[in-house]
mmCIF file of C-alpha atoms in Angstrom:
data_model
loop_
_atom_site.group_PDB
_atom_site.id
_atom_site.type_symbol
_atom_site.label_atom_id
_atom_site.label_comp_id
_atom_site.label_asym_id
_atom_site.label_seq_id
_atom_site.Cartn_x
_atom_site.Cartn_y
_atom_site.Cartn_z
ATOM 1 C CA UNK A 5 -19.276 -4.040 -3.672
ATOM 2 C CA UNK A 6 -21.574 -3.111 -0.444
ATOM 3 C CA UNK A 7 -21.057 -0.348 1.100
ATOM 4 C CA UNK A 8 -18.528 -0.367 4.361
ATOM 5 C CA UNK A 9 -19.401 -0.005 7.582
ATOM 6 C CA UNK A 10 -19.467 3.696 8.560
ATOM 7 C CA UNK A 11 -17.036 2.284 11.855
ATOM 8 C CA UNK A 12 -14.458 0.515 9.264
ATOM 9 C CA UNK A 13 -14.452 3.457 7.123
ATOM 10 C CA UNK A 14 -13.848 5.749 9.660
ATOM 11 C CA UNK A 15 -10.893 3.500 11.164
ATOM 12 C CA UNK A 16 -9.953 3.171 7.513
ATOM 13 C CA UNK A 17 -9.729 6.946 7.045
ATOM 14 C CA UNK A 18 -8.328 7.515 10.567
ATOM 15 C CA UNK A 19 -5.265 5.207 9.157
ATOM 16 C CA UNK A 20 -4.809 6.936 6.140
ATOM 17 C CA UNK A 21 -4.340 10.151 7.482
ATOM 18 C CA UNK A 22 -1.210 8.798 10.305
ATOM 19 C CA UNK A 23 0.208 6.882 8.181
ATOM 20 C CA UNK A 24 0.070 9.236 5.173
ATOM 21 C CA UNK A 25 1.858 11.168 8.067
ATOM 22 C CA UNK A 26 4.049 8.715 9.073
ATOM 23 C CA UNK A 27 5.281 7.969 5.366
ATOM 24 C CA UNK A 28 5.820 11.404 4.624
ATOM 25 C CA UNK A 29 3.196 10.690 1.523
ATOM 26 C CA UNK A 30 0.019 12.989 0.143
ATOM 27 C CA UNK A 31 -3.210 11.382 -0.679
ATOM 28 C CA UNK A 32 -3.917 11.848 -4.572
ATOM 29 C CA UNK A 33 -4.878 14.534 -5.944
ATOM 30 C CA UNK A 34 -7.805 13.421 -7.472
ATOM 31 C CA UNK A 35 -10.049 12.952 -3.993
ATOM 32 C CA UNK A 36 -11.732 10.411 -5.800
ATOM 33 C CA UNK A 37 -8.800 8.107 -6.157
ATOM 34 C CA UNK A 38 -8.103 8.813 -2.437
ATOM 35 C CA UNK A 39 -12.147 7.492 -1.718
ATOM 36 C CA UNK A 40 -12.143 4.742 -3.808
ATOM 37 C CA UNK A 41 -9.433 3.209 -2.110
ATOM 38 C CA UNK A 42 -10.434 4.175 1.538
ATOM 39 C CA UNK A 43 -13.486 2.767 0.464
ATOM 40 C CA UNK A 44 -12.519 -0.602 -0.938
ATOM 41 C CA UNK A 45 -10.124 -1.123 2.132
ATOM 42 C CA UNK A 46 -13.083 -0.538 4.876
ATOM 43 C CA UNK A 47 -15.195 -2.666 2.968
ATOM 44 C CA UNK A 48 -12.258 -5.626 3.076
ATOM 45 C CA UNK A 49 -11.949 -4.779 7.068
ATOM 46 C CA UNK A 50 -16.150 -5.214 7.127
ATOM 47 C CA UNK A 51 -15.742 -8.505 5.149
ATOM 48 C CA UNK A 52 -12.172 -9.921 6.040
ATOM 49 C CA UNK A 53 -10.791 -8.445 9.245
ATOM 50 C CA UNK A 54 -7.925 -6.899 7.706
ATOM 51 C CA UNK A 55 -7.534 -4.273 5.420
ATOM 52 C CA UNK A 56 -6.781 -6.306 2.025
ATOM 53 C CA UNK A 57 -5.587 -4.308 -0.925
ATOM 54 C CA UNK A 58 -8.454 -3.510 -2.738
ATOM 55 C CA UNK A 59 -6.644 -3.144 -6.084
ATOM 56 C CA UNK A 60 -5.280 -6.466 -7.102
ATOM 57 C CA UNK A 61 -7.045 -9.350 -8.469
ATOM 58 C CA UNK A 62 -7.398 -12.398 -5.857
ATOM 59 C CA UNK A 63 -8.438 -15.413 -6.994
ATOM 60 C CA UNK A 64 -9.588 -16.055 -3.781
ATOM 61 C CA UNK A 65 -9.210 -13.605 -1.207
ATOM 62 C CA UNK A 66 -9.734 -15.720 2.251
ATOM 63 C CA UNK A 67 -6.530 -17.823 0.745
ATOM 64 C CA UNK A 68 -4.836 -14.438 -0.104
ATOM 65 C CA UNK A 69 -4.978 -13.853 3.557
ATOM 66 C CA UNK A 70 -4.584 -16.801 4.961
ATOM 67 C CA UNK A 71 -1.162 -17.032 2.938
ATOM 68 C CA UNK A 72 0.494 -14.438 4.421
ATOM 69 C CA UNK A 73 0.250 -10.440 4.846
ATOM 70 C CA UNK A 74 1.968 -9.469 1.791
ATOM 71 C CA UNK A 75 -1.430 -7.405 0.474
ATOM 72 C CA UNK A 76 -2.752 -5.989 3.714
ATOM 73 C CA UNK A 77 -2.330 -2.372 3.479
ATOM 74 C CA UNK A 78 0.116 -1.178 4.132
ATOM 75 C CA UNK A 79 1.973 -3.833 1.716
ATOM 76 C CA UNK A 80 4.944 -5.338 1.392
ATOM 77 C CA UNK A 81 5.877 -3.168 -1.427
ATOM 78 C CA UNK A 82 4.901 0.089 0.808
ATOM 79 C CA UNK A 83 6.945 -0.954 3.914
ATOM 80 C CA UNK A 84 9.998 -1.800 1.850
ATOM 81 C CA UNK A 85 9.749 0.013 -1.035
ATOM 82 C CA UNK A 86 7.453 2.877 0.138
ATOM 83 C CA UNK A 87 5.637 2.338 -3.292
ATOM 84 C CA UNK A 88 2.124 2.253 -3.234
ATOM 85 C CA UNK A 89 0.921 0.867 -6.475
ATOM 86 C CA UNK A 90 -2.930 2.183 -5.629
ATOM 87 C CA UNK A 91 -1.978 5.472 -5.797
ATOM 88 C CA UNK A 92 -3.279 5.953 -1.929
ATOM 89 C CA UNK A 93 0.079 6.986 -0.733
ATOM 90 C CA UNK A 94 1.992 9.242 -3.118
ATOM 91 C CA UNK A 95 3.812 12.748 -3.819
ATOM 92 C CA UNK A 96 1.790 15.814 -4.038
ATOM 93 C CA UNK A 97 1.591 15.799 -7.361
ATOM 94 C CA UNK A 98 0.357 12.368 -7.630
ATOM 95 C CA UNK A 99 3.095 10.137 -8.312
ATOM 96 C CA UNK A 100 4.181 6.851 -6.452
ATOM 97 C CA UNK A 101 7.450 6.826 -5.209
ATOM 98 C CA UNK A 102 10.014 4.506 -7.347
ATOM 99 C CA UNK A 103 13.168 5.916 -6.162
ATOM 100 C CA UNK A 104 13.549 2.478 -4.232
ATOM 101 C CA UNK A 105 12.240 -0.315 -6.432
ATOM 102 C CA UNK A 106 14.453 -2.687 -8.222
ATOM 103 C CA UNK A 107 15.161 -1.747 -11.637
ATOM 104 C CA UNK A 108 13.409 -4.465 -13.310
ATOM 105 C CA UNK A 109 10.116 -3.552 -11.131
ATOM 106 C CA UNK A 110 6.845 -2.381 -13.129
ATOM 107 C CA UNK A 111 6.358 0.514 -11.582
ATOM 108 C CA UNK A 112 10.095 1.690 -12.710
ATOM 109 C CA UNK A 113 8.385 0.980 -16.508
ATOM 110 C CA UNK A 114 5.290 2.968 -15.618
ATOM 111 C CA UNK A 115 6.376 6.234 -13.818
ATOM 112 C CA UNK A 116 9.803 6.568 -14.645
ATOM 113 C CA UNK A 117 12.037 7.762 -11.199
ATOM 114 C CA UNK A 118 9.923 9.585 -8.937
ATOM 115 C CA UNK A 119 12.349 10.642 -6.182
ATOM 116 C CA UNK A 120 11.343 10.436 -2.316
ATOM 117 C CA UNK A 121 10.408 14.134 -1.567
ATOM 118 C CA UNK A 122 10.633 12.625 2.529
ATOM 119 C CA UNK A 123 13.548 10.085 3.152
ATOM 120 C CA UNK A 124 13.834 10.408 6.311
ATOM 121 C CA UNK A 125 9.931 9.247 6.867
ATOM 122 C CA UNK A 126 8.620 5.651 5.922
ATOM 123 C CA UNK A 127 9.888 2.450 4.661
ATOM 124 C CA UNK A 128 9.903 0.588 7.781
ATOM 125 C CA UNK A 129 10.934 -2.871 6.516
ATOM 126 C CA UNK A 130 13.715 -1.804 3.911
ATOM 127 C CA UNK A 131 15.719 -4.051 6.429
ATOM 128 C CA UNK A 132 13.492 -6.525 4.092
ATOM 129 C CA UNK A 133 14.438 -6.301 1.155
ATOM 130 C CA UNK A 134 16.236 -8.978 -0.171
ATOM 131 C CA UNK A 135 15.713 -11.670 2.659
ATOM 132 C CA UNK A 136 13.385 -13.874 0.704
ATOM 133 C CA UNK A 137 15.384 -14.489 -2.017
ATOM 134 C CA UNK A 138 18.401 -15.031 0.371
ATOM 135 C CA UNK A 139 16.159 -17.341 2.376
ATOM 136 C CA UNK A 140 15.422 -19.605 -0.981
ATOM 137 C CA UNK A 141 18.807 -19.848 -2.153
ATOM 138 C CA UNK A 142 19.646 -21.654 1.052
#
């Protein structure tokens, strides 16, 4: 992967930090995690536009975005679920918040139930949640 732009990683950062604030969520403890994935998102904003997850597989990622939104950081899974599965938005120790994921949801395999140490902050479209299988069934 090139390097990013020194603008898109500063916008990149910039965003991190509000909506760390925002979300009521740490970076990771390990500043390296925190980089990597700063890193890989300004390099999608250099390349794309828009901030594409930079730690899923896409088979092809101008498709990915053309599809719809569902990777562009913040995700789907952040807004709803406020669980960030790239470990950019988590508690202080680390952790990504599962409190809110279905049961059946890998992340409930992986880390157990990590509570929400900040309720009252985040998880803008838990409104969400549930519409699109609603909006199949009918």
């Amino acid at each position: 992967m090139d390097q990013p732009s020194d603008k898109s990683l500063k916008r990149m950062w910039t965003y991190f930090e509000k909506y760390s604030e925002k979300t009521g969520t740490s970076g990771h403890p390990d500043q390296g995690v925190t980089e990597a994935v700063v890193t890989g998102l300004a390099a999608h904003v250099d390349e794309f536009g828009r901030p594409l997850c930079p730690c899923n597989f896409y088979p092809d990622k101008k498709v990915e975005l053309e599809r719809s939104r569902e990777w562009v950081c913040a995700c789907d899974e952040m807004k709803r679920y406020k669980y960030c599965h790239c470990l950019l938005f988590v508690t202080e120790e680390g952790l990504p918040i599962t409190e809110y994921l279905p049961e059946d949801h890998e992340g409930q395999a992986i880390y157990g139930l990590v509570k929400d140490p900040t309720p009252d902050k985040g998880r803008e479209a838990r409104h969400k949640i549930g519409q699109e299988a609603s909006s199949s069934d009918s």
